[in-house]
């Protein structure tokens, strides 16, 4: 009787990535999904900044505050303030849901 050894093939083997990279990517998608599902609590300007900063539009990439300033034509401090307010609202919403 011969024993056949079968090597386990993992997702990491197929993708050629490290386990931590995959976990980080999945975690990031989950976090973005949580933010996206709660955008309705933000006003339009806050949504615009958060979507841009965290790349929440389809195929979107995260943008810097400086890039958003150019796009919106406002001061960087204003974008920073909007982002802070929006993140605080989202934080309270997440905390309330737990």
Short mmCIF file of N, CA and C in Angstrom, two decimals:
data_model
loop_
_atom_site.label_atom_id
_atom_site.label_comp_id
_atom_site.label_asym_id
_atom_site.label_seq_id
_atom_site.Cartn_x
_atom_site.Cartn_y
_atom_site.Cartn_z
N UNK A 1 0.84 -1.16 0.00
CA UNK A 1 0.00 0.00 0.00
C UNK A 1 0.89 1.23 0.00
N UNK A 2 0.69 2.13 -0.94
CA UNK A 2 1.51 3.34 -1.00
C UNK A 2 0.72 4.51 -0.43
N UNK A 3 1.44 5.39 0.18
CA UNK A 3 0.83 6.59 0.77
C UNK A 3 1.07 7.75 -0.18
N UNK A 4 0.01 8.43 -0.51
CA UNK A 4 0.13 9.59 -1.39
C UNK A 4 0.05 10.85 -0.53
N UNK A 5 1.04 11.66 -0.66
CA UNK A 5 1.05 12.94 0.06
C UNK A 5 0.56 14.03 -0.89
N UNK A 6 -0.44 14.71 -0.46
CA UNK A 6 -0.97 15.81 -1.26
C UNK A 6 -0.66 17.11 -0.52
N UNK A 7 0.02 17.97 -1.22
CA UNK A 7 0.32 19.28 -0.62
C UNK A 7 -0.93 20.13 -0.66
N UNK A 8 -1.17 20.83 0.42
CA UNK A 8 -2.29 21.76 0.45
C UNK A 8 -1.94 22.98 -0.39
N UNK A 9 -2.87 23.39 -1.19
CA UNK A 9 -2.69 24.61 -1.96
C UNK A 9 -3.59 25.66 -1.32
N UNK A 10 -2.99 26.75 -0.97
CA UNK A 10 -3.74 27.82 -0.31
C UNK A 10 -4.02 28.95 -1.31
N UNK A 11 -4.89 29.83 -0.91
CA UNK A 11 -5.17 31.01 -1.72
C UNK A 11 -3.90 31.82 -1.93
N UNK A 12 -3.07 31.86 -0.93
CA UNK A 12 -1.80 32.60 -1.03
C UNK A 12 -0.90 32.00 -2.10
N UNK A 13 -0.92 30.66 -2.23
CA UNK A 13 -0.12 30.02 -3.26
C UNK A 13 -0.60 30.43 -4.65
N UNK A 14 -1.91 30.49 -4.81
CA UNK A 14 -2.48 30.83 -6.10
C UNK A 14 -2.23 32.28 -6.44
N UNK A 15 -2.44 33.15 -5.47
CA UNK A 15 -2.28 34.59 -5.71
C UNK A 15 -0.83 35.04 -5.69
N UNK A 16 0.01 34.25 -5.07
CA UNK A 16 1.41 34.63 -4.97
C UNK A 16 1.64 35.80 -4.04
N UNK A 17 0.83 35.91 -3.00
CA UNK A 17 0.97 37.01 -2.06
C UNK A 17 1.18 36.46 -0.66
N UNK A 18 1.59 37.33 0.20
CA UNK A 18 1.75 36.96 1.59
C UNK A 18 0.39 36.96 2.28
N UNK A 19 0.23 36.15 3.30
CA UNK A 19 -1.04 36.05 4.02
C UNK A 19 -1.46 37.41 4.58
N UNK A 20 -0.51 38.14 5.14
CA UNK A 20 -0.85 39.44 5.74
C UNK A 20 -1.38 40.42 4.70
N UNK A 21 -0.84 40.36 3.48
CA UNK A 21 -1.32 41.24 2.42
C UNK A 21 -2.78 40.96 2.11
N UNK A 22 -3.13 39.67 2.03
CA UNK A 22 -4.51 39.30 1.74
C UNK A 22 -5.45 39.71 2.86
N UNK A 23 -5.03 39.47 4.07
CA UNK A 23 -5.85 39.84 5.23
C UNK A 23 -6.05 41.34 5.25
N UNK A 24 -4.99 42.09 5.00
CA UNK A 24 -5.09 43.55 4.99
C UNK A 24 -6.05 44.03 3.90
N UNK A 25 -5.98 43.42 2.72
CA UNK A 25 -6.86 43.81 1.62
C UNK A 25 -8.32 43.53 1.95
N UNK A 26 -8.57 42.37 2.53
CA UNK A 26 -9.94 42.01 2.91
C UNK A 26 -10.44 42.95 4.00
N UNK A 27 -9.60 43.22 5.00
CA UNK A 27 -9.99 44.12 6.09
C UNK A 27 -10.29 45.51 5.55
N UNK A 28 -9.48 45.98 4.62
CA UNK A 28 -9.71 47.30 4.03
C UNK A 28 -11.03 47.34 3.28
N UNK A 29 -11.35 46.28 2.54
CA UNK A 29 -12.62 46.22 1.83
C UNK A 29 -13.79 46.24 2.80
N UNK A 30 -13.67 45.53 3.91
CA UNK A 30 -14.73 45.50 4.91
C UNK A 30 -14.92 46.90 5.51
N UNK A 31 -13.82 47.55 5.85
CA UNK A 31 -13.90 48.89 6.44
C UNK A 31 -14.52 49.89 5.46
N UNK A 32 -14.10 49.83 4.19
CA UNK A 32 -14.66 50.73 3.19
C UNK A 32 -16.15 50.46 3.02
N UNK A 33 -16.52 49.20 3.07
CA UNK A 33 -17.93 48.84 2.94
C UNK A 33 -18.75 49.41 4.09
N UNK A 34 -18.21 49.36 5.30
CA UNK A 34 -18.89 49.94 6.47
C UNK A 34 -19.08 51.43 6.30
N UNK A 35 -18.04 52.09 5.84
CA UNK A 35 -18.12 53.54 5.64
C UNK A 35 -19.16 53.84 4.56
N UNK A 36 -19.07 53.13 3.44
CA UNK A 36 -19.97 53.38 2.33
C UNK A 36 -21.43 53.19 2.73
N UNK A 37 -21.70 52.16 3.53
CA UNK A 37 -23.09 51.88 3.92
C UNK A 37 -23.65 52.93 4.89
N UNK A 38 -22.79 53.77 5.44
CA UNK A 38 -23.25 54.80 6.38
C UNK A 38 -23.09 56.22 5.85
N UNK A 39 -22.82 56.36 4.58
CA UNK A 39 -22.64 57.69 4.01
C UNK A 39 -23.90 58.55 4.10
N UNK A 40 -25.05 57.90 4.22
CA UNK A 40 -26.31 58.64 4.27
C UNK A 40 -26.42 59.58 5.47
N UNK A 41 -25.61 59.39 6.49
CA UNK A 41 -25.67 60.28 7.66
C UNK A 41 -24.88 61.57 7.44
N UNK A 42 -24.11 61.62 6.35
CA UNK A 42 -23.27 62.79 6.06
C UNK A 42 -23.99 63.74 5.12
N UNK A 43 -23.64 65.04 5.23
CA UNK A 43 -24.18 65.98 4.25
C UNK A 43 -23.39 65.83 2.94
N UNK A 44 -23.84 66.51 1.90
CA UNK A 44 -23.26 66.32 0.57
C UNK A 44 -21.77 66.62 0.51
N UNK A 45 -21.34 67.70 1.15
CA UNK A 45 -19.93 68.08 1.11
C UNK A 45 -19.08 67.05 1.87
N UNK A 46 -19.57 66.59 3.00
CA UNK A 46 -18.85 65.57 3.78
C UNK A 46 -18.73 64.28 2.97
N UNK A 47 -19.81 63.89 2.30
CA UNK A 47 -19.77 62.69 1.45
C UNK A 47 -18.71 62.83 0.38
N UNK A 48 -18.71 63.98 -0.27
CA UNK A 48 -17.76 64.23 -1.36
C UNK A 48 -16.32 64.08 -0.87
N UNK A 49 -16.03 64.65 0.27
CA UNK A 49 -14.67 64.58 0.82
C UNK A 49 -14.32 63.14 1.23
N UNK A 50 -15.21 62.48 1.94
CA UNK A 50 -14.93 61.12 2.41
C UNK A 50 -14.79 60.14 1.24
N UNK A 51 -15.67 60.26 0.26
CA UNK A 51 -15.58 59.37 -0.91
C UNK A 51 -14.25 59.57 -1.62
N UNK A 52 -13.83 60.82 -1.77
CA UNK A 52 -12.56 61.11 -2.42
C UNK A 52 -11.36 60.64 -1.60
N UNK A 53 -11.38 60.93 -0.32
CA UNK A 53 -10.24 60.59 0.54
C UNK A 53 -10.01 59.09 0.64
N UNK A 54 -11.11 58.32 0.70
CA UNK A 54 -10.98 56.88 0.92
C UNK A 54 -11.24 56.05 -0.32
N UNK A 55 -11.37 56.70 -1.47
CA UNK A 55 -11.52 55.97 -2.73
C UNK A 55 -12.76 55.10 -2.77
N UNK A 56 -13.89 55.64 -2.33
CA UNK A 56 -15.11 54.83 -2.24
C UNK A 56 -15.92 54.76 -3.53
N UNK A 57 -15.58 55.59 -4.52
CA UNK A 57 -16.30 55.47 -5.78
C UNK A 57 -15.80 54.23 -6.51
N UNK A 58 -16.59 53.75 -7.47
CA UNK A 58 -16.25 52.52 -8.19
C UNK A 58 -14.85 52.63 -8.80
N UNK A 59 -13.98 51.72 -8.42
CA UNK A 59 -12.61 51.73 -8.92
C UNK A 59 -11.79 52.91 -8.45
N UNK A 60 -12.30 53.59 -7.45
CA UNK A 60 -11.64 54.80 -6.98
C UNK A 60 -10.37 54.55 -6.19
N UNK A 61 -9.50 55.50 -6.28
CA UNK A 61 -8.27 55.45 -5.50
C UNK A 61 -8.35 56.53 -4.43
N UNK A 62 -7.70 56.28 -3.34
CA UNK A 62 -7.66 57.27 -2.27
C UNK A 62 -6.91 58.50 -2.78
N UNK A 63 -7.44 59.67 -2.44
CA UNK A 63 -6.79 60.92 -2.84
C UNK A 63 -6.37 61.69 -1.60
N UNK A 64 -5.38 62.52 -1.77
CA UNK A 64 -4.89 63.33 -0.66
C UNK A 64 -5.81 64.52 -0.46
N UNK A 65 -5.68 65.16 0.70
CA UNK A 65 -6.44 66.38 0.94
C UNK A 65 -6.07 67.43 -0.10
N UNK A 66 -4.82 67.48 -0.46
CA UNK A 66 -4.36 68.47 -1.44
C UNK A 66 -5.06 68.29 -2.79
N UNK A 67 -5.24 67.02 -3.20
CA UNK A 67 -5.93 66.75 -4.46
C UNK A 67 -7.41 67.17 -4.37
N UNK A 68 -8.01 66.93 -3.23
CA UNK A 68 -9.42 67.30 -3.03
C UNK A 68 -9.57 68.82 -3.00
N UNK A 69 -8.60 69.51 -2.39
CA UNK A 69 -8.60 70.98 -2.36
C UNK A 69 -8.62 71.52 -3.79
N UNK A 70 -7.77 70.97 -4.65
CA UNK A 70 -7.72 71.42 -6.05
C UNK A 70 -9.06 71.17 -6.74
N UNK A 71 -9.63 70.00 -6.50
CA UNK A 71 -10.89 69.63 -7.13
C UNK A 71 -12.05 70.53 -6.68
N UNK A 72 -12.11 70.82 -5.39
CA UNK A 72 -13.23 71.60 -4.84
C UNK A 72 -12.99 73.10 -4.86
N UNK A 73 -11.72 73.50 -4.98
CA UNK A 73 -11.41 74.92 -4.99
C UNK A 73 -11.61 75.60 -3.66
N UNK A 74 -11.29 74.90 -2.57
CA UNK A 74 -11.41 75.45 -1.22
C UNK A 74 -10.08 75.31 -0.50
N UNK A 75 -9.99 75.89 0.69
CA UNK A 75 -8.76 75.83 1.48
C UNK A 75 -8.55 74.43 2.06
N UNK A 76 -7.29 74.07 2.23
CA UNK A 76 -6.96 72.76 2.79
C UNK A 76 -7.51 72.62 4.21
N UNK A 77 -7.46 73.69 4.98
CA UNK A 77 -7.97 73.63 6.35
C UNK A 77 -9.47 73.33 6.37
N UNK A 78 -10.17 73.83 5.35
CA UNK A 78 -11.61 73.57 5.24
C UNK A 78 -11.86 72.09 4.95
N UNK A 79 -11.10 71.53 4.03
CA UNK A 79 -11.23 70.10 3.70
C UNK A 79 -10.89 69.26 4.93
N UNK A 80 -9.86 69.66 5.64
CA UNK A 80 -9.46 68.94 6.85
C UNK A 80 -10.57 68.96 7.89
N UNK A 81 -11.18 70.11 8.06
CA UNK A 81 -12.28 70.27 9.02
C UNK A 81 -13.49 69.42 8.62
N UNK A 82 -13.83 69.44 7.33
CA UNK A 82 -14.94 68.63 6.83
C UNK A 82 -14.67 67.16 7.05
N UNK A 83 -13.45 66.74 6.73
CA UNK A 83 -13.08 65.33 6.92
C UNK A 83 -13.18 64.93 8.38
N UNK A 84 -12.66 65.77 9.27
CA UNK A 84 -12.72 65.48 10.71
C UNK A 84 -14.16 65.34 11.19
N UNK A 85 -15.01 66.26 10.77
CA UNK A 85 -16.43 66.22 11.17
C UNK A 85 -17.10 64.95 10.65
N UNK A 86 -16.83 64.61 9.39
CA UNK A 86 -17.45 63.43 8.79
C UNK A 86 -16.99 62.16 9.49
N UNK A 87 -15.70 62.07 9.77
CA UNK A 87 -15.18 60.87 10.44
C UNK A 87 -15.73 60.74 11.85
N UNK A 88 -15.92 61.87 12.51
CA UNK A 88 -16.50 61.84 13.85
C UNK A 88 -17.95 61.34 13.79
N UNK A 89 -18.70 61.83 12.82
CA UNK A 89 -20.08 61.35 12.65
C UNK A 89 -20.11 59.85 12.39
N UNK A 90 -19.22 59.38 11.50
CA UNK A 90 -19.16 57.96 11.18
C UNK A 90 -18.75 57.14 12.40
N UNK A 91 -17.79 57.65 13.15
CA UNK A 91 -17.34 56.97 14.37
C UNK A 91 -18.51 56.79 15.34
N UNK A 92 -19.26 57.86 15.56
CA UNK A 92 -20.40 57.78 16.48
C UNK A 92 -21.47 56.83 15.95
N UNK A 93 -21.66 56.82 14.65
CA UNK A 93 -22.64 55.90 14.05
C UNK A 93 -22.21 54.44 14.24
N UNK A 94 -20.93 54.15 14.04
CA UNK A 94 -20.41 52.79 14.22
C UNK A 94 -20.53 52.38 15.67
N UNK A 95 -20.19 53.31 16.57
CA UNK A 95 -20.25 53.02 18.00
C UNK A 95 -21.68 52.75 18.45
N UNK A 96 -22.61 53.50 17.88
CA UNK A 96 -24.03 53.36 18.21
C UNK A 96 -24.56 51.99 17.76
N UNK A 97 -24.01 51.46 16.66
CA UNK A 97 -24.48 50.20 16.10
C UNK A 97 -24.01 48.99 16.89
N UNK A 98 -22.97 49.15 17.68
CA UNK A 98 -22.41 47.99 18.41
C UNK A 98 -23.25 47.59 19.57
#
